[in-house]
Amino acid sequence: MKIFVIIPALDPDAGLLSLIDDCIALGIKDIIIVDDGSSCACSTIFDGAQAKGCVVLHHSNNLGKGAAIKTAVRYLNDHHCSYITADCDGQHLACDIALMVSVMRNYPHALILGVRNFRSHDIPWRSRYGNAFSSFFFRLSTGTRCCDTQTGLRGIPESLTDKLLSTQGTRYDFEMNFLTQAVKSGTQLKMVSIHTVYEDKNKCSHFHPLRDSFLIYKVPLTFALSSLTSAAADLAVFSLLRCLFSGTSVLQIGASTACARIFSGMINFLLNKKFSFSSHERTAPEAAKYLVLFIFQIILSSVLVSLLSVIPVPVTAIKCFVDTGLFFVSYFTQKYWVFMRK
């Protein structure tokens, strides 16, 4: 089985050449370097990589890590090979890349992840907590435990080539999207422990915490924002109706509550369809499924709050706990049923 090492590179330093030398010394010679729009000052680095026998591909502008990986895979599309992706910022050692090659030969159809140990006190806080949240969200989404969803050292079998090229995202969001799709398609996930290296607190990383975190978690973040907007609309309509109809009868209060909830539900449906899940499917079938979910949530919330009200805890706290759980239920139900892409 032919295995190529793909290294996306944006403004690399001489450490990239050292990594290439170490790989070659271990017998790893099939290396693809993708210059992802680096400055002209780095031309000597890429010339040096080419002189060492690496294939160097160039992006005229910075397109992102995901786009760089796809460029290399398209270049290798006729080679019928598998791939190992590695970073150029010093986090991945040649010995760990060699370990990945060995594991890939034993598990030729599995997706191999080189996972790091995040229990060390030397791990930067943004990496520690970012990975913890990412792993938690990944497990909720797929039901699969993965202790390092953000690792860039991955062994990708040839069988996942088409899925890789069709995965949405061109920057760091691509890696999370691809990992999720691969696991959900039934691909075996194999995790291998590697060295945990963060040179100078990982200052040379090109990961932008705000921009790239938003790209990775764009769907759940916009879903949360949609939910908050709908909740505000619910409260505003209810308050308006109570001002117009100031009676205190159960019927009037119930009617105001129902009207506000229906209006906020419509707002929530339209926002999720347009922004959260970017669905272009027919509206009527999705609206029907959303209505089923909407009614189910109202009933389930009422039942659970009523059942748990016997606990010596304020009912408001119980409702917050129940509705938080239903928030996650609603998110995954809408993503994989209401607005599921064909």
mmCIF file of N, CA, C and O in Angstrom, residues 241-302:
data_model
loop_
_atom_site.group_PDB
_atom_site.id
_atom_site.type_symbol
_atom_site.label_atom_id
_atom_site.label_comp_id
_atom_site.label_asym_id
_atom_site.label_seq_id
_atom_site.Cartn_x
_atom_site.Cartn_y
_atom_site.Cartn_z
ATOM 1 N N LEU A 241 -49.229 41.001 24.016
ATOM 2 C CA LEU A 241 -50.606 40.511 24.131
ATOM 3 C C LEU A 241 -51.170 40.751 25.529
ATOM 4 O O LEU A 241 -52.356 41.034 25.688
ATOM 5 N N ARG A 242 -50.328 40.646 26.534
ATOM 6 C CA ARG A 242 -50.802 40.898 27.892
ATOM 7 C C ARG A 242 -51.126 42.369 28.096
ATOM 8 O O ARG A 242 -51.994 42.723 28.894
ATOM 9 N N CYS A 243 -50.424 43.241 27.356
ATOM 10 C CA CYS A 243 -50.734 44.672 27.436
ATOM 11 C C CYS A 243 -52.060 44.979 26.737
ATOM 12 O O CYS A 243 -52.854 45.802 27.203
ATOM 13 N N LEU A 244 -52.277 44.308 25.610
ATOM 14 C CA LEU A 244 -53.513 44.540 24.845
ATOM 15 C C LEU A 244 -54.724 43.907 25.516
ATOM 16 O O LEU A 244 -55.819 44.460 25.486
ATOM 17 N N PHE A 245 -54.505 42.733 26.087
ATOM 18 C CA PHE A 245 -55.601 42.012 26.742
ATOM 19 C C PHE A 245 -55.174 41.732 28.182
ATOM 20 O O PHE A 245 -54.522 40.718 28.461
ATOM 21 N N SER A 246 -55.504 42.641 29.061
ATOM 22 C CA SER A 246 -54.954 42.607 30.411
ATOM 23 C C SER A 246 -55.709 41.694 31.374
ATOM 24 O O SER A 246 -55.460 41.721 32.578
ATOM 25 N N GLY A 247 -56.641 40.907 30.871
ATOM 26 C CA GLY A 247 -57.388 40.004 31.738
ATOM 27 C C GLY A 247 -56.495 38.954 32.361
ATOM 28 O O GLY A 247 -55.423 38.628 31.831
ATOM 29 N N THR A 248 -56.935 38.428 33.482
ATOM 30 C CA THR A 248 -56.120 37.442 34.187
ATOM 31 C C THR A 248 -56.729 36.051 34.177
ATOM 32 O O THR A 248 -56.317 35.184 34.945
ATOM 33 N N SER A 249 -57.708 35.840 33.328
ATOM 34 C CA SER A 249 -58.322 34.515 33.268
ATOM 35 C C SER A 249 -57.342 33.507 32.672
ATOM 36 O O SER A 249 -56.424 33.865 31.924
ATOM 37 N N VAL A 250 -57.549 32.244 33.048
ATOM 38 C CA VAL A 250 -56.690 31.180 32.543
ATOM 39 C C VAL A 250 -56.751 31.129 31.023
ATOM 40 O O VAL A 250 -55.734 30.902 30.355
ATOM 41 N N LEU A 251 -57.921 31.366 30.462
ATOM 42 C CA LEU A 251 -58.087 31.306 29.009
ATOM 43 C C LEU A 251 -57.270 32.394 28.321
ATOM 44 O O LEU A 251 -56.597 32.135 27.312
ATOM 45 N N GLN A 252 -57.314 33.629 28.846
ATOM 46 C CA GLN A 252 -56.568 34.727 28.224
ATOM 47 C C GLN A 252 -55.061 34.519 28.333
ATOM 48 O O GLN A 252 -54.317 34.748 27.384
ATOM 49 N N ILE A 253 -54.618 34.097 29.501
ATOM 50 C CA ILE A 253 -53.185 33.848 29.670
ATOM 51 C C ILE A 253 -52.740 32.687 28.788
ATOM 52 O O ILE A 253 -51.678 32.734 28.142
ATOM 53 N N GLY A 254 -53.552 31.647 28.731
ATOM 54 C CA GLY A 254 -53.221 30.497 27.895
ATOM 55 C C GLY A 254 -53.172 30.865 26.421
ATOM 56 O O GLY A 254 -52.281 30.420 25.685
ATOM 57 N N ALA A 255 -54.125 31.710 25.980
ATOM 58 C CA ALA A 255 -54.150 32.134 24.576
ATOM 59 C C ALA A 255 -52.924 32.976 24.244
ATOM 60 O O ALA A 255 -52.307 32.823 23.175
ATOM 61 N N SER A 256 -52.557 33.873 25.158
ATOM 62 C CA SER A 256 -51.371 34.705 24.941
ATOM 63 C C SER A 256 -50.113 33.847 24.854
ATOM 64 O O SER A 256 -49.246 34.061 24.004
ATOM 65 N N THR A 257 -50.024 32.872 25.754
ATOM 66 C CA THR A 257 -48.867 31.967 25.758
ATOM 67 C C THR A 257 -48.788 31.172 24.469
ATOM 68 O O THR A 257 -47.717 31.040 23.860
ATOM 69 N N ALA A 258 -49.933 30.641 24.023
ATOM 70 C CA ALA A 258 -49.965 29.829 22.806
ATOM 71 C C ALA A 258 -49.595 30.650 21.579
ATOM 72 O O ALA A 258 -48.807 30.206 20.727
ATOM 73 N N CYS A 259 -50.152 31.859 21.467
ATOM 74 C CA CYS A 259 -49.840 32.722 20.311
ATOM 75 C C CYS A 259 -48.360 33.079 20.281
ATOM 76 O O CYS A 259 -47.724 33.063 19.224
ATOM 77 N N ALA A 260 -47.820 33.421 21.447
ATOM 78 C CA ALA A 260 -46.397 33.778 21.521
ATOM 79 C C ALA A 260 -45.525 32.588 21.154
ATOM 80 O O ALA A 260 -44.537 32.722 20.418
ATOM 81 N N ARG A 261 -45.914 31.383 21.633
ATOM 82 C CA ARG A 261 -45.116 30.198 21.350
ATOM 83 C C ARG A 261 -45.184 29.832 19.869
ATOM 84 O O ARG A 261 -44.172 29.440 19.270
ATOM 85 N N ILE A 262 -46.335 29.964 19.258
ATOM 86 C CA ILE A 262 -46.473 29.658 17.822
ATOM 87 C C ILE A 262 -45.642 30.623 16.984
ATOM 88 O O ILE A 262 -44.939 30.231 16.050
ATOM 89 N N PHE A 263 -45.712 31.909 17.331
ATOM 90 C CA PHE A 263 -44.949 32.919 16.588
ATOM 91 C C PHE A 263 -43.451 32.672 16.720
ATOM 92 O O PHE A 263 -42.710 32.687 15.722
ATOM 93 N N SER A 264 -42.994 32.419 17.951
ATOM 94 C CA SER A 264 -41.564 32.184 18.163
ATOM 95 C C SER A 264 -41.125 30.895 17.476
ATOM 96 O O SER A 264 -39.990 30.793 16.994
ATOM 97 N N GLY A 265 -42.004 29.896 17.418
ATOM 98 C CA GLY A 265 -41.690 28.647 16.717
ATOM 99 C C GLY A 265 -41.489 28.875 15.232
ATOM 100 O O GLY A 265 -40.586 28.296 14.614
ATOM 101 N N MET A 266 -42.341 29.720 14.641
ATOM 102 C CA MET A 266 -42.197 30.047 13.219
ATOM 103 C C MET A 266 -40.871 30.757 12.964
ATOM 104 O O MET A 266 -40.174 30.457 11.994
ATOM 105 N N ILE A 267 -40.542 31.702 13.857
ATOM 106 C CA ILE A 267 -39.277 32.413 13.722
ATOM 107 C C ILE A 267 -38.106 31.439 13.822
ATOM 108 O O ILE A 267 -37.154 31.473 13.028
ATOM 109 N N ASN A 268 -38.168 30.536 14.804
ATOM 110 C CA ASN A 268 -37.105 29.573 15.015
ATOM 111 C C ASN A 268 -36.930 28.658 13.802
ATOM 112 O O ASN A 268 -35.811 28.377 13.376
ATOM 113 N N PHE A 269 -38.038 28.198 13.238
ATOM 114 C CA PHE A 269 -37.983 27.323 12.059
ATOM 115 C C PHE A 269 -37.306 28.025 10.885
ATOM 116 O O PHE A 269 -36.412 27.475 10.237
ATOM 117 N N LEU A 270 -37.716 29.264 10.608
ATOM 118 C CA LEU A 270 -37.170 29.995 9.461
ATOM 119 C C LEU A 270 -35.687 30.314 9.661
ATOM 120 O O LEU A 270 -34.884 30.197 8.720
ATOM 121 N N LEU A 271 -35.304 30.699 10.875
ATOM 122 C CA LEU A 271 -33.894 31.007 11.144
ATOM 123 C C LEU A 271 -33.023 29.761 11.017
ATOM 124 O O LEU A 271 -31.931 29.800 10.437
ATOM 125 N N ASN A 272 -33.508 28.653 11.541
ATOM 126 C CA ASN A 272 -32.723 27.415 11.463
ATOM 127 C C ASN A 272 -32.605 26.917 10.032
ATOM 128 O O ASN A 272 -31.550 26.439 9.614
ATOM 129 N N LYS A 273 -33.685 27.015 9.284
ATOM 130 C CA LYS A 273 -33.658 26.565 7.886
ATOM 131 C C LYS A 273 -32.695 27.421 7.067
ATOM 132 O O LYS A 273 -31.914 26.898 6.262
ATOM 133 N N LYS A 274 -32.746 28.726 7.278
ATOM 134 C CA LYS A 274 -31.966 29.648 6.455
ATOM 135 C C LYS A 274 -30.505 29.721 6.890
ATOM 136 O O LYS A 274 -29.589 29.666 6.059
ATOM 137 N N PHE A 275 -30.266 29.828 8.196
ATOM 138 C CA PHE A 275 -28.914 30.125 8.678
ATOM 139 C C PHE A 275 -28.232 28.950 9.382
ATOM 140 O O PHE A 275 -27.081 28.637 9.090
ATOM 141 N N SER A 276 -28.927 28.313 10.323
ATOM 142 C CA SER A 276 -28.269 27.267 11.108
ATOM 143 C C SER A 276 -27.887 26.064 10.263
ATOM 144 O O SER A 276 -26.763 25.569 10.333
ATOM 145 N N PHE A 277 -28.834 25.576 9.446
ATOM 146 C CA PHE A 277 -28.595 24.355 8.679
ATOM 147 C C PHE A 277 -28.541 24.589 7.174
ATOM 148 O O PHE A 277 -28.302 23.656 6.417
ATOM 149 N N SER A 278 -28.780 25.833 6.736
ATOM 150 C CA SER A 278 -28.673 26.206 5.314
ATOM 151 C C SER A 278 -29.355 25.173 4.408
ATOM 152 O O SER A 278 -28.764 24.684 3.443
ATOM 153 N N SER A 279 -30.584 24.853 4.740
ATOM 154 C CA SER A 279 -31.317 23.840 3.981
ATOM 155 C C SER A 279 -31.958 24.450 2.739
ATOM 156 O O SER A 279 -32.544 25.539 2.790
ATOM 157 N N HIS A 280 -31.849 23.728 1.614
ATOM 158 C CA HIS A 280 -32.481 24.149 0.361
ATOM 159 C C HIS A 280 -33.555 23.148 -0.080
ATOM 160 O O HIS A 280 -33.990 23.166 -1.222
ATOM 161 N N GLU A 281 -33.952 22.282 0.857
ATOM 162 C CA GLU A 281 -35.008 21.325 0.547
ATOM 163 C C GLU A 281 -36.371 22.019 0.597
ATOM 164 O O GLU A 281 -36.485 23.171 1.018
ATOM 165 N N ARG A 282 -37.417 21.300 0.203
ATOM 166 C CA ARG A 282 -38.763 21.862 0.197
ATOM 167 C C ARG A 282 -39.194 22.227 1.615
ATOM 168 O O ARG A 282 -38.945 21.506 2.567
ATOM 169 N N THR A 283 -39.864 23.382 1.731
ATOM 170 C CA THR A 283 -40.223 23.909 3.039
ATOM 171 C C THR A 283 -41.334 23.109 3.707
ATOM 172 O O THR A 283 -41.270 22.839 4.914
ATOM 173 N N ALA A 284 -42.350 22.706 2.948
ATOM 174 C CA ALA A 284 -43.531 22.065 3.538
ATOM 175 C C ALA A 284 -43.191 20.789 4.322
ATOM 176 O O ALA A 284 -43.606 20.651 5.486
ATOM 177 N N PRO A 285 -42.441 19.826 3.743
ATOM 178 C CA PRO A 285 -42.113 18.617 4.523
ATOM 179 C C PRO A 285 -41.288 18.937 5.768
ATOM 180 O O PRO A 285 -41.489 18.330 6.822
ATOM 181 N N GLU A 286 -40.364 19.896 5.656
ATOM 182 C CA GLU A 286 -39.551 20.261 6.809
ATOM 183 C C GLU A 286 -40.406 20.927 7.889
ATOM 184 O O GLU A 286 -40.219 20.685 9.079
ATOM 185 N N ALA A 287 -41.348 21.772 7.454
ATOM 186 C CA ALA A 287 -42.227 22.435 8.416
ATOM 187 C C ALA A 287 -43.096 21.419 9.152
ATOM 188 O O ALA A 287 -43.343 21.557 10.361
ATOM 189 N N ALA A 288 -43.546 20.394 8.441
ATOM 190 C CA ALA A 288 -44.367 19.353 9.074
ATOM 191 C C ALA A 288 -43.562 18.598 10.132
ATOM 192 O O ALA A 288 -44.045 18.345 11.247
ATOM 193 N N LYS A 289 -42.320 18.249 9.796
ATOM 194 C CA LYS A 289 -41.478 17.544 10.764
ATOM 195 C C LYS A 289 -41.130 18.445 11.945
ATOM 196 O O LYS A 289 -41.077 17.988 13.094
ATOM 197 N N TYR A 290 -40.894 19.718 11.647
ATOM 198 C CA TYR A 290 -40.589 20.661 12.725
ATOM 199 C C TYR A 290 -41.780 20.789 13.671
ATOM 200 O O TYR A 290 -41.608 20.865 14.893
ATOM 201 N N LEU A 291 -42.999 20.794 13.121
ATOM 202 C CA LEU A 291 -44.206 20.905 13.946
ATOM 203 C C LEU A 291 -44.328 19.714 14.889
ATOM 204 O O LEU A 291 -44.674 19.877 16.067
ATOM 205 N N VAL A 292 -44.031 18.512 14.372
ATOM 206 C CA VAL A 292 -44.059 17.316 15.218
ATOM 207 C C VAL A 292 -43.072 17.464 16.372
ATOM 208 O O VAL A 292 -43.388 17.194 17.538
ATOM 209 N N LEU A 293 -41.847 17.897 16.043
ATOM 210 C CA LEU A 293 -40.819 18.093 17.072
ATOM 211 C C LEU A 293 -41.246 19.174 18.060
ATOM 212 O O LEU A 293 -41.060 19.029 19.272
ATOM 213 N N PHE A 294 -41.829 20.238 17.545
ATOM 214 C CA PHE A 294 -42.262 21.383 18.352
ATOM 215 C C PHE A 294 -43.287 20.938 19.400
ATOM 216 O O PHE A 294 -43.151 21.241 20.600
ATOM 217 N N ILE A 295 -44.289 20.202 18.968
ATOM 218 C CA ILE A 295 -45.329 19.725 19.886
ATOM 219 C C ILE A 295 -44.752 18.724 20.885
ATOM 220 O O ILE A 295 -45.056 18.761 22.080
ATOM 221 N N PHE A 296 -43.899 17.837 20.375
ATOM 222 C CA PHE A 296 -43.277 16.826 21.236
ATOM 223 C C PHE A 296 -42.459 17.486 22.346
ATOM 224 O O PHE A 296 -42.506 17.063 23.511
ATOM 225 N N GLN A 297 -41.725 18.539 22.010
ATOM 226 C CA GLN A 297 -40.897 19.224 23.006
ATOM 227 C C GLN A 297 -41.744 19.881 24.079
ATOM 228 O O GLN A 297 -41.415 19.831 25.267
ATOM 229 N N ILE A 298 -42.848 20.515 23.666
ATOM 230 C CA ILE A 298 -43.716 21.180 24.639
ATOM 231 C C ILE A 298 -44.282 20.167 25.621
ATOM 232 O O ILE A 298 -44.271 20.365 26.845
ATOM 233 N N ILE A 299 -44.772 19.050 25.078
ATOM 234 C CA ILE A 299 -45.357 18.016 25.941
ATOM 235 C C ILE A 299 -44.296 17.407 26.850
ATOM 236 O O ILE A 299 -44.504 17.261 28.067
ATOM 237 N N LEU A 300 -43.146 17.066 26.270
ATOM 238 C CA LEU A 300 -42.093 16.422 27.057
ATOM 239 C C LEU A 300 -41.566 17.348 28.142
ATOM 240 O O LEU A 300 -41.296 16.913 29.274
ATOM 241 N N SER A 301 -41.417 18.622 27.818
ATOM 242 C CA SER A 301 -40.944 19.580 28.807
ATOM 243 C C SER A 301 -41.918 19.669 29.979
ATOM 244 O O SER A 301 -41.510 19.647 31.148
ATOM 245 N N SER A 302 -43.211 19.754 29.673
ATOM 246 C CA SER A 302 -44.225 19.849 30.729
ATOM 247 C C SER A 302 -44.229 18.600 31.602
ATOM 248 O O SER A 302 -44.279 18.692 32.836
#
